[in-house]
Coordinates of C-alpha atoms in Angstrom, one line a residue:
Chain A
M28 CA 35.3 19.4 -21.7
R29 CA 35.8 22.9 -20.6
S30 CA 38.8 22.5 -18.2
K31 CA 40.3 19.5 -16.2
Y32 CA 39.5 21.2 -13.0
I33 CA 36.9 24.0 -13.3
D34 CA 33.3 22.5 -13.6
N35 CA 29.9 23.4 -12.2
T36 CA 30.4 22.2 -8.7
V37 CA 33.7 24.4 -8.5
I38 CA 31.9 27.5 -9.9
G39 CA 28.8 26.9 -7.8
L40 CA 31.0 26.5 -4.5
S41 CA 33.1 29.5 -5.5
I42 CA 29.8 31.7 -5.8
A43 CA 28.6 30.3 -2.4
F44 CA 32.0 31.0 -0.7
V45 CA 31.7 34.8 -2.0
V46 CA 28.1 35.4 -1.1
L47 CA 28.8 33.9 2.3
I48 CA 31.6 36.2 2.8
F49 CA 29.5 39.1 2.4
A50 CA 26.5 37.5 4.3
D51 CA 28.8 37.2 7.2
F52 CA 28.6 40.9 8.0
F53 CA 24.8 41.1 7.8
M54 CA 23.7 37.7 9.5
A55 CA 21.7 37.7 12.7
E56 CA 23.9 36.2 15.4
W57 CA 21.9 33.0 15.7
V58 CA 22.0 32.5 11.8
R59 CA 25.7 32.7 11.9
F60 CA 25.9 30.1 14.8
I61 CA 23.7 27.7 12.7
G62 CA 25.8 28.4 9.8
L63 CA 29.1 27.6 11.9
Q64 CA 27.5 24.3 13.0
S65 CA 26.4 23.3 9.5
L66 CA 30.0 24.1 8.3
A67 CA 31.6 21.9 11.1
R68 CA 29.0 18.9 10.7
G69 CA 29.3 19.3 7.0
A70 CA 32.8 18.9 6.8
V71 CA 32.6 15.6 8.8
A72 CA 29.8 14.4 6.7
L73 CA 32.0 15.2 3.7
G74 CA 34.4 12.6 5.1
L75 CA 31.5 10.2 5.3
L76 CA 30.6 10.8 1.8
I77 CA 34.1 9.9 0.7
L78 CA 33.8 6.7 2.6
W79 CA 30.1 6.0 1.4
R80 CA 31.2 6.3 -2.2
S81 CA 33.3 3.2 -1.7
G82 CA 30.3 1.4 0.2
L83 CA 31.5 1.9 3.7
V84 CA 29.3 3.5 6.4
S85 CA 30.9 4.6 9.7
F86 CA 28.8 4.9 12.9
G87 CA 31.8 6.1 14.8
H88 CA 33.0 9.3 13.5
A89 CA 32.3 11.1 16.6
L90 CA 35.6 9.5 17.6
Y91 CA 37.6 11.9 15.4
F92 CA 34.9 14.7 15.7
G93 CA 35.5 14.4 19.5
F94 CA 39.2 13.9 19.3
G95 CA 39.7 16.9 17.3
A96 CA 37.4 18.8 19.5
Y97 CA 39.1 17.8 22.6
A98 CA 42.7 18.2 21.3
A99 CA 41.9 21.7 20.2
A100 CA 40.1 22.5 23.5
M101 CA 43.0 21.3 25.6
M102 CA 45.5 23.4 23.7
T103 CA 43.5 26.5 25.4
L104 CA 43.9 24.7 28.7
I105 CA 47.6 24.9 28.4
G106 CA 47.3 28.6 27.2
Y107 CA 47.5 28.4 23.0
R108 CA 44.5 30.0 21.8
D109 CA 45.2 30.8 18.2
A110 CA 42.5 29.4 15.8
F111 CA 45.0 28.3 13.1
L112 CA 47.1 26.3 15.7
L113 CA 43.8 24.9 17.3
V114 CA 42.5 23.7 14.1
F115 CA 46.0 22.4 12.9
V116 CA 46.3 20.4 16.1
G117 CA 42.5 19.0 16.1
T118 CA 43.0 17.9 12.4
A119 CA 46.3 16.4 12.7
V120 CA 45.7 14.4 15.8
A121 CA 42.4 13.1 14.4
G122 CA 44.2 12.5 11.2
I123 CA 47.1 10.6 12.8
L124 CA 44.6 8.4 14.8
A125 CA 42.7 7.5 11.7
F126 CA 45.9 6.5 9.9
L127 CA 46.7 4.2 13.0
L128 CA 43.2 2.8 13.2
G129 CA 43.0 2.6 9.5
F130 CA 45.5 -0.3 9.4
L131 CA 42.9 -2.5 11.2
L132 CA 39.8 -1.0 9.9
R133 CA 40.6 -1.2 6.2
R134 CA 40.2 -5.0 6.5
Y135 CA 36.7 -4.7 7.4
R136 CA 33.5 -3.8 5.3
G137 CA 29.8 -3.4 5.8
I138 CA 28.4 -3.9 9.2
F139 CA 31.9 -4.6 10.8
F140 CA 33.4 -1.6 9.5
A141 CA 30.4 0.4 10.8
L142 CA 30.5 -0.9 14.2
L143 CA 34.1 -1.2 14.8
N144 CA 34.3 2.4 14.2
L145 CA 31.4 2.8 16.9
A146 CA 33.4 0.6 19.4
F147 CA 36.4 2.9 18.9
S148 CA 34.3 5.9 19.4
M149 CA 32.6 4.6 22.6
I150 CA 36.2 4.0 24.0
L151 CA 37.0 7.6 23.4
Y152 CA 33.6 8.6 25.2
G153 CA 34.3 6.4 28.1
V154 CA 37.7 7.6 28.5
I155 CA 36.7 11.2 28.4
V156 CA 33.6 10.5 30.8
K157 CA 36.0 9.0 33.3
T158 CA 38.7 11.6 33.3
E159 CA 38.2 14.3 36.0
A160 CA 40.9 16.5 34.6
L161 CA 38.7 16.9 31.4
G162 CA 35.6 17.8 33.4
S163 CA 34.1 14.3 33.1
T164 CA 30.6 14.4 31.6
D165 CA 30.5 18.3 32.2
G166 CA 33.5 18.9 30.0
F167 CA 35.2 22.3 30.1
S168 CA 35.1 25.7 28.5
V169 CA 37.5 26.6 25.7
L170 CA 39.0 30.0 25.6
T171 CA 37.9 32.5 22.9
P172 CA 40.2 32.1 19.9
T173 CA 42.6 34.7 18.6
F174 CA 43.6 34.8 15.1
L175 CA 47.3 35.5 14.3
G176 CA 47.4 37.9 17.1
Y177 CA 44.2 39.6 16.4
A178 CA 41.9 39.1 19.2
P179 CA 38.2 40.0 18.5
K180 CA 35.7 40.9 21.0
G181 CA 32.0 40.4 21.4
E182 CA 30.3 39.7 18.1
A183 CA 33.4 40.0 16.1
V184 CA 34.6 36.8 17.4
Q185 CA 31.7 34.8 15.6
T186 CA 32.0 36.9 12.7
T187 CA 35.9 36.1 12.3
L188 CA 35.4 32.4 13.2
F189 CA 32.8 32.1 10.6
L190 CA 35.1 33.7 7.8
F191 CA 38.0 31.5 9.2
T192 CA 35.9 28.3 8.9
L193 CA 34.3 29.4 5.7
A194 CA 37.8 29.8 4.0
F195 CA 39.1 26.4 5.2
T196 CA 35.9 24.5 4.4
Y197 CA 35.9 26.0 0.9
I198 CA 39.3 24.8 0.4
I199 CA 38.6 21.5 2.0
T200 CA 35.5 21.1 -0.2
I201 CA 37.1 21.9 -3.5
G202 CA 40.0 19.7 -2.6
A203 CA 37.5 16.7 -2.1
H204 CA 35.7 17.4 -5.2
L205 CA 39.0 17.4 -7.3
Y206 CA 40.0 14.3 -5.4
L207 CA 37.1 12.4 -6.3
K208 CA 37.7 13.1 -10.2
T209 CA 41.1 11.8 -9.9
T210 CA 42.0 8.1 -10.4
L211 CA 42.7 7.4 -6.6
G212 CA 39.1 9.2 -6.1
G213 CA 37.3 7.4 -8.8
M214 CA 38.7 4.0 -7.4
S215 CA 35.9 4.5 -4.8
M216 CA 33.5 3.2 -7.4
A217 CA 35.9 0.4 -8.2
V218 CA 36.2 -0.8 -4.7
R219 CA 32.4 -0.6 -3.9
E220 CA 31.5 -2.5 -7.3
N221 CA 34.3 -5.2 -7.2
E222 CA 37.2 -5.5 -4.9
I223 CA 38.4 -8.8 -6.4
R224 CA 38.7 -7.0 -9.9
V225 CA 40.6 -4.1 -8.3
E226 CA 43.3 -6.6 -6.9
Y227 CA 43.4 -8.2 -10.3
L228 CA 44.3 -5.0 -12.0
G229 CA 47.2 -4.6 -9.8
Y230 CA 46.1 -2.3 -7.0
S231 CA 45.2 -2.8 -3.4
A232 CA 41.6 -2.0 -2.4
E233 CA 42.5 -1.8 1.2
R234 CA 45.2 0.8 0.5
I235 CA 42.4 3.0 -1.4
I236 CA 40.2 2.6 1.8
H237 CA 42.9 3.5 3.9
V238 CA 43.5 6.9 2.0
K239 CA 39.7 7.6 2.3
Y240 CA 39.7 6.7 5.9
V241 CA 42.4 9.2 6.8
F242 CA 40.8 11.7 4.8
S243 CA 37.5 11.3 6.7
G244 CA 39.4 11.4 9.9
L245 CA 41.2 14.6 9.1
V246 CA 38.2 16.5 8.2
A247 CA 35.9 15.0 11.2
G248 CA 38.9 16.5 13.5
F249 CA 38.7 19.8 11.7
G250 CA 35.0 19.9 12.2
G251 CA 35.5 19.0 15.8
A252 CA 38.0 21.8 16.3
I253 CA 35.7 24.4 14.7
M254 CA 32.7 23.1 16.8
A255 CA 34.8 23.5 20.2
M256 CA 35.6 27.2 19.2
A257 CA 32.0 27.8 18.0
I258 CA 30.3 26.6 21.1
G259 CA 33.2 27.5 23.5
Q260 CA 32.7 24.3 25.3
V261 CA 33.5 20.7 24.9
D262 CA 31.7 17.9 26.5
P263 CA 31.5 14.2 25.8
D264 CA 27.8 14.0 25.0
S265 CA 27.8 16.6 22.3
M266 CA 31.1 15.8 20.8
A267 CA 31.9 12.0 21.3
N268 CA 28.8 10.2 21.9
W269 CA 27.4 7.7 19.6
T270 CA 24.3 10.0 19.0
V271 CA 26.8 12.4 17.5
S272 CA 28.0 9.7 15.0
G273 CA 24.4 9.0 14.3
E274 CA 23.8 12.7 13.5
F275 CA 26.8 12.5 10.9
V276 CA 25.3 9.5 9.2
F277 CA 21.9 11.2 9.4
I278 CA 23.3 14.3 7.5
T279 CA 24.9 12.2 4.9
I280 CA 21.6 10.3 4.2
L281 CA 20.1 13.6 4.1
S282 CA 22.3 15.1 1.8
G283 CA 22.9 12.2 -0.6
I284 CA 26.4 11.3 -1.8
G285 CA 25.8 12.9 -5.3
N286 CA 28.0 16.1 -4.7
V287 CA 30.4 17.3 -2.1
A288 CA 28.3 20.5 -2.0
A289 CA 25.3 18.5 -0.8
T290 CA 26.7 17.5 2.6
F291 CA 26.7 21.2 3.6
I292 CA 23.2 21.9 2.3
G293 CA 22.3 18.5 4.4
A294 CA 24.0 20.0 7.4
L295 CA 22.1 23.1 7.1
V296 CA 18.7 21.6 6.7
F297 CA 19.5 19.2 9.7
E298 CA 20.4 22.3 11.9
L299 CA 17.3 24.0 10.9
I300 CA 15.0 21.2 11.4
R301 CA 16.5 20.4 14.8
T302 CA 16.5 24.1 15.7
Y303 CA 13.0 24.6 14.8
A304 CA 11.8 21.4 16.1
F305 CA 13.1 22.1 19.5
E306 CA 11.8 25.6 19.4
Y307 CA 8.1 24.6 18.7
A308 CA 7.9 21.2 20.1
P309 CA 10.3 20.6 22.7
Q310 CA 8.9 17.4 23.7
F311 CA 8.6 16.0 20.3
W312 CA 11.6 17.3 18.5
Q313 CA 13.4 13.9 18.2
F314 CA 10.0 12.7 16.8
I315 CA 10.3 15.5 14.1
L316 CA 13.8 14.6 13.4
G317 CA 13.1 10.9 12.9
G318 CA 10.0 11.8 10.7
S319 CA 12.1 13.9 8.5
L320 CA 14.6 11.2 8.2
L321 CA 11.8 8.6 7.3
A322 CA 10.3 10.9 4.7
I323 CA 13.8 11.5 3.0
I324 CA 14.4 7.8 2.9
M325 CA 10.9 7.2 1.3
F326 CA 10.8 10.2 -1.1
L327 CA 14.3 11.2 -1.9
P328 CA 16.3 8.0 -1.3
E329 CA 19.1 9.7 -2.9
G330 CA 19.1 12.6 -0.6
I331 CA 18.4 16.3 -1.1
W332 CA 21.0 16.5 -3.8
S333 CA 18.8 14.3 -6.2
L334 CA 16.5 17.4 -6.2
V335 CA 19.3 19.3 -7.8
A336 CA 20.4 16.5 -10.0
R337 CA 16.6 16.1 -11.0
L338 CA 16.7 19.7 -12.2
R339 CA 19.8 19.3 -14.2
R340 CA 19.3 16.1 -15.9
P341 CA 16.8 17.0 -18.6
Q342 CA 19.3 19.6 -20.2
K343 CA 22.2 17.3 -19.9
A344 CA 22.9 16.0 -23.4
P345 CA 23.7 12.4 -23.7
S346 CA 27.5 11.9 -23.5
P347 CA 29.2 11.7 -26.9
Chain B
M29 CA 61.0 -19.2 -27.4
T30 CA 61.6 -17.7 -24.0
L31 CA 60.4 -19.7 -21.1
I32 CA 58.1 -17.2 -18.9
L33 CA 56.2 -19.6 -16.6
E34 CA 57.6 -22.6 -15.0
V35 CA 55.7 -24.6 -12.4
S36 CA 57.4 -27.4 -10.6
D37 CA 56.2 -29.9 -8.2
L38 CA 53.1 -27.9 -7.2
N39 CA 50.8 -29.3 -4.6
K40 CA 47.5 -28.1 -3.0
S41 CA 45.4 -29.6 -0.5
F42 CA 42.4 -28.4 1.2
G43 CA 42.2 -30.6 4.3
A44 CA 41.9 -34.2 3.0
V45 CA 41.1 -33.1 -0.5
I46 CA 44.0 -33.0 -2.8
A47 CA 43.2 -30.1 -5.4
A48 CA 46.5 -30.2 -7.0
Q49 CA 49.4 -33.1 -7.0
D50 CA 52.9 -32.7 -8.5
I51 CA 52.0 -30.3 -11.1
N52 CA 54.9 -29.6 -13.5
V53 CA 54.3 -27.1 -16.4
T54 CA 56.4 -24.9 -18.4
V55 CA 54.9 -22.1 -20.6
H56 CA 56.8 -20.3 -23.4
E57 CA 56.3 -17.0 -24.8
H58 CA 53.3 -16.6 -27.4
E59 CA 52.1 -20.2 -26.7
V60 CA 48.2 -20.8 -26.6
I61 CA 47.5 -23.5 -24.2
G62 CA 44.1 -25.2 -23.4
I63 CA 43.5 -26.5 -20.0
I64 CA 40.8 -29.3 -20.1
G65 CA 39.4 -31.6 -17.5
A66 CA 36.2 -32.5 -15.7
N67 CA 34.7 -30.3 -13.0
G68 CA 36.8 -30.6 -9.9
A69 CA 39.8 -31.6 -11.7
G70 CA 41.9 -28.7 -10.4
K71 CA 41.9 -26.4 -13.4
T72 CA 40.7 -23.4 -11.8
T73 CA 42.8 -24.2 -8.7
F74 CA 45.9 -24.2 -10.9
I75 CA 44.8 -20.7 -12.2
N76 CA 44.2 -19.4 -8.6
M77 CA 47.6 -20.7 -7.5
V78 CA 49.6 -19.1 -10.4
T79 CA 47.7 -15.8 -9.9
G80 CA 48.3 -15.6 -6.2
Y81 CA 44.8 -16.1 -5.2
L82 CA 45.6 -19.4 -3.4
K83 CA 48.9 -20.3 -1.7
P84 CA 50.2 -23.7 -2.8
T85 CA 50.8 -26.2 -0.2
S86 CA 54.2 -26.8 -1.8
G87 CA 56.0 -26.3 -4.8
Q88 CA 57.3 -23.6 -7.0
I89 CA 56.1 -21.2 -9.5
K90 CA 58.5 -19.1 -11.4
F91 CA 57.2 -16.2 -13.8
A92 CA 60.0 -14.4 -16.0
G93 CA 62.7 -16.2 -13.8
R94 CA 61.4 -15.1 -10.3
S95 CA 59.6 -17.1 -7.7
I96 CA 56.0 -15.6 -7.4
V97 CA 55.0 -17.9 -4.6
G98 CA 53.4 -15.9 -1.7
L99 CA 52.9 -12.8 -3.8
K100 CA 49.4 -11.1 -3.8
P101 CA 47.3 -11.2 -7.0
R102 CA 48.0 -7.5 -7.4
D103 CA 51.7 -8.0 -7.2
I104 CA 51.5 -10.8 -9.8
T105 CA 49.2 -8.5 -12.1
V106 CA 51.8 -6.0 -12.0
L107 CA 54.6 -8.5 -12.9
G108 CA 52.5 -9.4 -15.8
I109 CA 49.9 -12.2 -15.3
A110 CA 46.4 -11.1 -15.8
R111 CA 43.2 -13.4 -15.6
S112 CA 39.5 -13.4 -16.4
F113 CA 36.8 -15.1 -14.4
Q114 CA 34.4 -17.8 -15.1
V115 CA 31.8 -15.4 -13.6
P116 CA 32.7 -12.0 -15.1
Q117 CA 34.0 -9.4 -12.4
V118 CA 32.8 -6.2 -13.7
F119 CA 32.1 -2.9 -12.0
A120 CA 28.2 -3.7 -12.5
S121 CA 26.5 -0.3 -11.9
E122 CA 29.0 1.4 -14.3
T123 CA 28.8 1.8 -18.2
V124 CA 31.2 -0.3 -20.4
F125 CA 33.2 2.6 -21.1
D126 CA 33.7 3.7 -17.3
N127 CA 34.5 0.1 -16.5
L128 CA 37.5 0.2 -19.0
L129 CA 38.4 3.8 -18.4
M130 CA 38.8 2.8 -14.7
V131 CA 40.8 -0.2 -15.8
Y132 CA 43.1 1.9 -18.0
A133 CA 43.5 4.7 -15.2
I134 CA 44.5 1.9 -12.7
V135 CA 47.0 0.2 -15.1
E136 CA 48.6 3.4 -16.3
E137 CA 48.9 5.5 -13.2
S138 CA 50.9 5.0 -10.1
G139 CA 52.3 7.2 -7.3
L140 CA 51.4 10.6 -7.7
G141 CA 50.1 10.0 -11.0
L142 CA 47.0 8.7 -9.2
L143 CA 46.2 12.2 -8.2
A144 CA 45.7 13.2 -11.8
P145 CA 42.1 13.3 -13.3
L146 CA 40.8 10.0 -14.1
Y147 CA 39.4 11.2 -17.3
N148 CA 41.3 12.6 -20.1
D149 CA 40.9 12.7 -23.9
Q150 CA 43.9 10.7 -24.9
R151 CA 42.9 7.9 -22.2
A152 CA 39.3 8.0 -23.7
E153 CA 40.6 7.5 -27.2
R154 CA 42.7 4.6 -25.9
V155 CA 39.7 3.1 -24.2
D156 CA 37.4 3.4 -27.4
A157 CA 40.1 1.9 -29.6
H158 CA 40.1 -1.2 -27.1
L159 CA 36.3 -1.4 -27.2
I160 CA 36.6 -1.6 -30.9
R161 CA 39.1 -4.3 -30.9
Y162 CA 37.0 -6.2 -28.5
K163 CA 33.8 -5.7 -30.7
I164 CA 31.7 -4.2 -27.8
A165 CA 31.8 -0.5 -28.9
D166 CA 28.2 -0.9 -29.6
Y167 CA 27.7 -1.3 -25.8
R168 CA 29.9 1.4 -25.0
D169 CA 27.4 3.5 -23.0
A170 CA 25.2 0.4 -21.7
N171 CA 25.2 -0.3 -18.2
A172 CA 27.5 -3.4 -17.4
S173 CA 24.8 -5.0 -15.2
A174 CA 22.4 -4.8 -18.2
L175 CA 24.7 -6.6 -20.8
P176 CA 24.1 -10.1 -22.5
Q177 CA 26.1 -12.7 -21.1
G178 CA 28.6 -13.0 -24.1
I179 CA 29.2 -9.1 -24.0
R180 CA 29.8 -9.3 -20.3
K181 CA 32.3 -12.1 -20.9
L182 CA 34.0 -10.1 -23.5
L183 CA 34.2 -6.9 -21.3
D184 CA 35.5 -9.1 -18.4
I185 CA 38.3 -10.4 -20.8
A186 CA 38.9 -7.0 -22.3
M187 CA 39.4 -5.6 -18.6
A188 CA 42.1 -8.4 -18.1
A189 CA 43.7 -7.8 -21.5
A190 CA 43.8 -4.1 -20.8
C191 CA 46.4 -4.7 -18.2
K192 CA 48.7 -5.6 -21.1
P193 CA 49.9 -8.8 -19.6
T194 CA 52.7 -11.1 -20.7
L195 CA 50.5 -14.3 -19.9
L196 CA 46.7 -14.0 -19.8
M197 CA 44.8 -16.8 -18.1
L198 CA 41.2 -17.0 -19.1
D199 CA 38.8 -19.2 -16.8
E200 CA 36.4 -20.7 -19.2
P201 CA 35.8 -17.8 -21.6
T202 CA 32.9 -19.5 -23.3
S203 CA 30.9 -20.8 -20.3
G204 CA 27.4 -19.6 -20.4
I205 CA 27.5 -18.7 -24.0
S206 CA 25.5 -20.4 -26.8
I207 CA 27.2 -22.6 -29.2
D208 CA 26.7 -20.2 -32.3
E209 CA 28.1 -17.3 -30.3
K210 CA 31.1 -19.2 -28.9
F211 CA 33.5 -19.1 -32.0
E212 CA 32.5 -15.4 -32.6
L213 CA 33.7 -14.6 -29.1
M214 CA 36.8 -16.6 -29.4
D215 CA 37.6 -15.3 -32.8
V216 CA 37.5 -11.8 -31.4
I217 CA 39.5 -12.6 -28.2
M218 CA 42.2 -14.7 -29.9
E219 CA 42.7 -12.1 -32.6
A220 CA 43.2 -9.3 -30.2
L221 CA 45.4 -11.3 -28.2
R222 CA 47.6 -12.5 -31.2
Q223 CA 48.0 -8.8 -32.1
D224 CA 49.3 -8.1 -28.7
K225 CA 51.6 -11.1 -28.8
T226 CA 50.1 -12.3 -25.6
T227 CA 50.9 -15.8 -24.2
V228 CA 47.2 -17.2 -23.5
L229 CA 46.2 -20.2 -21.1
F230 CA 42.8 -20.9 -21.0
I231 CA 40.2 -23.5 -19.5
E232 CA 37.8 -24.9 -21.8
H233 CA 35.2 -27.7 -21.8
D234 CA 34.5 -27.5 -25.6
M235 CA 36.9 -29.8 -27.4
E236 CA 35.8 -28.0 -30.8
I237 CA 37.2 -24.7 -29.4
V238 CA 40.3 -26.2 -27.9
E239 CA 41.1 -28.0 -31.3
R240 CA 40.5 -24.7 -33.2
Y241 CA 42.5 -22.3 -31.0
V242 CA 45.2 -23.9 -29.0
S243 CA 48.6 -25.3 -29.9
R244 CA 49.0 -27.3 -26.6
V245 CA 46.8 -29.1 -24.3
L246 CA 47.0 -29.5 -20.3
A247 CA 44.6 -32.4 -19.5
F248 CA 44.0 -32.2 -15.6
Y249 CA 42.3 -35.2 -13.7
Q250 CA 41.9 -35.5 -10.0
G251 CA 44.5 -32.7 -9.4
R252 CA 47.2 -34.2 -11.6
I253 CA 48.2 -33.3 -15.2
I254 CA 47.4 -36.6 -17.1
C255 CA 48.6 -35.2 -20.5
D256 CA 50.6 -32.4 -21.6
A257 CA 51.0 -32.5 -25.5
P258 CA 50.1 -30.8 -28.5
V259 CA 46.5 -30.6 -29.3
A260 CA 46.4 -33.4 -32.0
E261 CA 48.4 -35.7 -29.8
A262 CA 46.3 -35.0 -26.7
M263 CA 43.0 -35.7 -28.4
V264 CA 43.9 -39.2 -29.1
N265 CA 45.6 -40.0 -25.9
P266 CA 43.9 -42.8 -24.2
D267 CA 43.8 -41.2 -20.7
V268 CA 42.4 -38.0 -22.1
R269 CA 39.9 -39.8 -23.9
E270 CA 38.7 -41.9 -21.0
F271 CA 39.1 -39.4 -18.2
V272 CA 38.4 -36.0 -19.9
I273 CA 36.6 -36.2 -23.1
G274 CA 34.5 -39.2 -21.9
E275 CA 32.6 -41.9 -24.1
E276 CA 30.1 -39.2 -25.7
F277 CA 32.7 -37.5 -27.8
H278 CA 33.5 -39.2 -30.9
R279 CA 34.0 -36.3 -33.2
T280 CA 37.6 -36.7 -33.9
R281 CA 37.0 -40.1 -35.1
T282 CA 34.0 -39.4 -37.3
Q283 CA 34.9 -36.2 -38.8
N284 CA 38.0 -34.4 -39.5
D285 CA 37.1 -31.3 -41.4
N286 CA 39.0 -29.4 -39.0
G287 CA 42.8 -28.7 -39.5
A288 CA 44.0 -29.6 -36.1
G289 CA 42.4 -33.2 -35.8
E290 CA 43.3 -34.7 -39.0
N291 CA 46.2 -37.0 -38.3
N292 CA 44.0 -39.9 -37.5
A293 CA 42.1 -40.0 -40.7

């Protein structure tokens, strides 16, 4: 082992981070917008990946995504518009909600866990739709963010927001990667494979799941807050509806759970497929989206990351 | 010898079925105890109650002087009682090494230590030493789901023993193992556990195994303990012979080449 912390994933992520910083200044506006959305959705998928590693799938993470987005957007309603503050609030409230609901959800597995999440997310959706003050189904617009006093204008807003998002996403992703290598992170496997054994080793499987659940809530809230600022608008159908949860699961399947970097590649591929499908086949874009999911499941059951893993495997020496 | 486990007036019923009735047992340090009894006699129920998986209907279980009734299996494991399972409970999709690495990490770390990397070279060395002691080092990189039954059993027991318990309870360690492999397996386990000075309590159907490895026998019948005696005494106990060993077992009468059973020669 070279180092306890630096490995190929950390190096790869760091290179991608630096490259994207420079690319930010040359990107076409629509590319940057797709990039921003990919980072936001990828962050949510990262949370789902962490849950998935312990065998849990959530069909309701639009709950935390929407909660984070609306919390950030509501801050601008009362006059706060600093991006750091908005992201902090969006992430924190989603994390607190995940912590509280976690006490209930950590007792469920499989389909019950998936659908209980869905149920909670639809409660949030219902509340938003019924609340006139939050614009009901139309939502409301979000003020252009400032960055610690710096108030960019025009294209500079998105350029700065992209850098801002990139930096946070980088930190979160490296953190998630290192976390998965810790004992606590590694216990995902143990919980997925055999909870009885985990209990008889003296550790609570439910506590492990709760930690993961809070993490997934935090990053989903983060993704929601970023999305609210990127689009400049929040509305229930693109923030809190069950279809949004479905997109996150879609991205996670597309990416595979082999590596934290995969979720961002998956999110980008998802955005590209959707954008182009909508552009060239406005009547059939959902058909194309569904078709690509089917193709992934049939030909790459372990997701896009299995392509990378396949490239690397032949060079890997058998472990000593 | 120090008293470590004290079970008194333990009862367990599932509706109308009585699974345990007035169980009174004391276990001292370094004892090796065999639990025998027909299927449904309450042997596994007893282990399940001591390890916290089942809550007794009434009665008291004291471990190292403190009551452990109502504690969860994980709390009891931390206090020092570990168990293995009749059907091995392993992390099936992982290698033997990774199974034990996980076990060592969970056992060794707590609090913030859980955020240290799972793998480190010192821990890997300890795991490899453990694999050698349990004679499963040849299967180090094999997937746990692809192991022969005997090796999977050993892995399951090695995982329980890695908790470094004071008291280890083995639920039928030799079930599903061919006759010629049984003694080999038990030799490996008992030798390793003797080195660790672990107190062992195991369920066993094979009387040859019982006679060879245990010092004391608990015979269960219909939820009660009908005999609690040194092994030689238990083997000639009329109740044990009638309700546990049954008519087909004549070995102690006809041959006594085995040290433990020779008092009736």
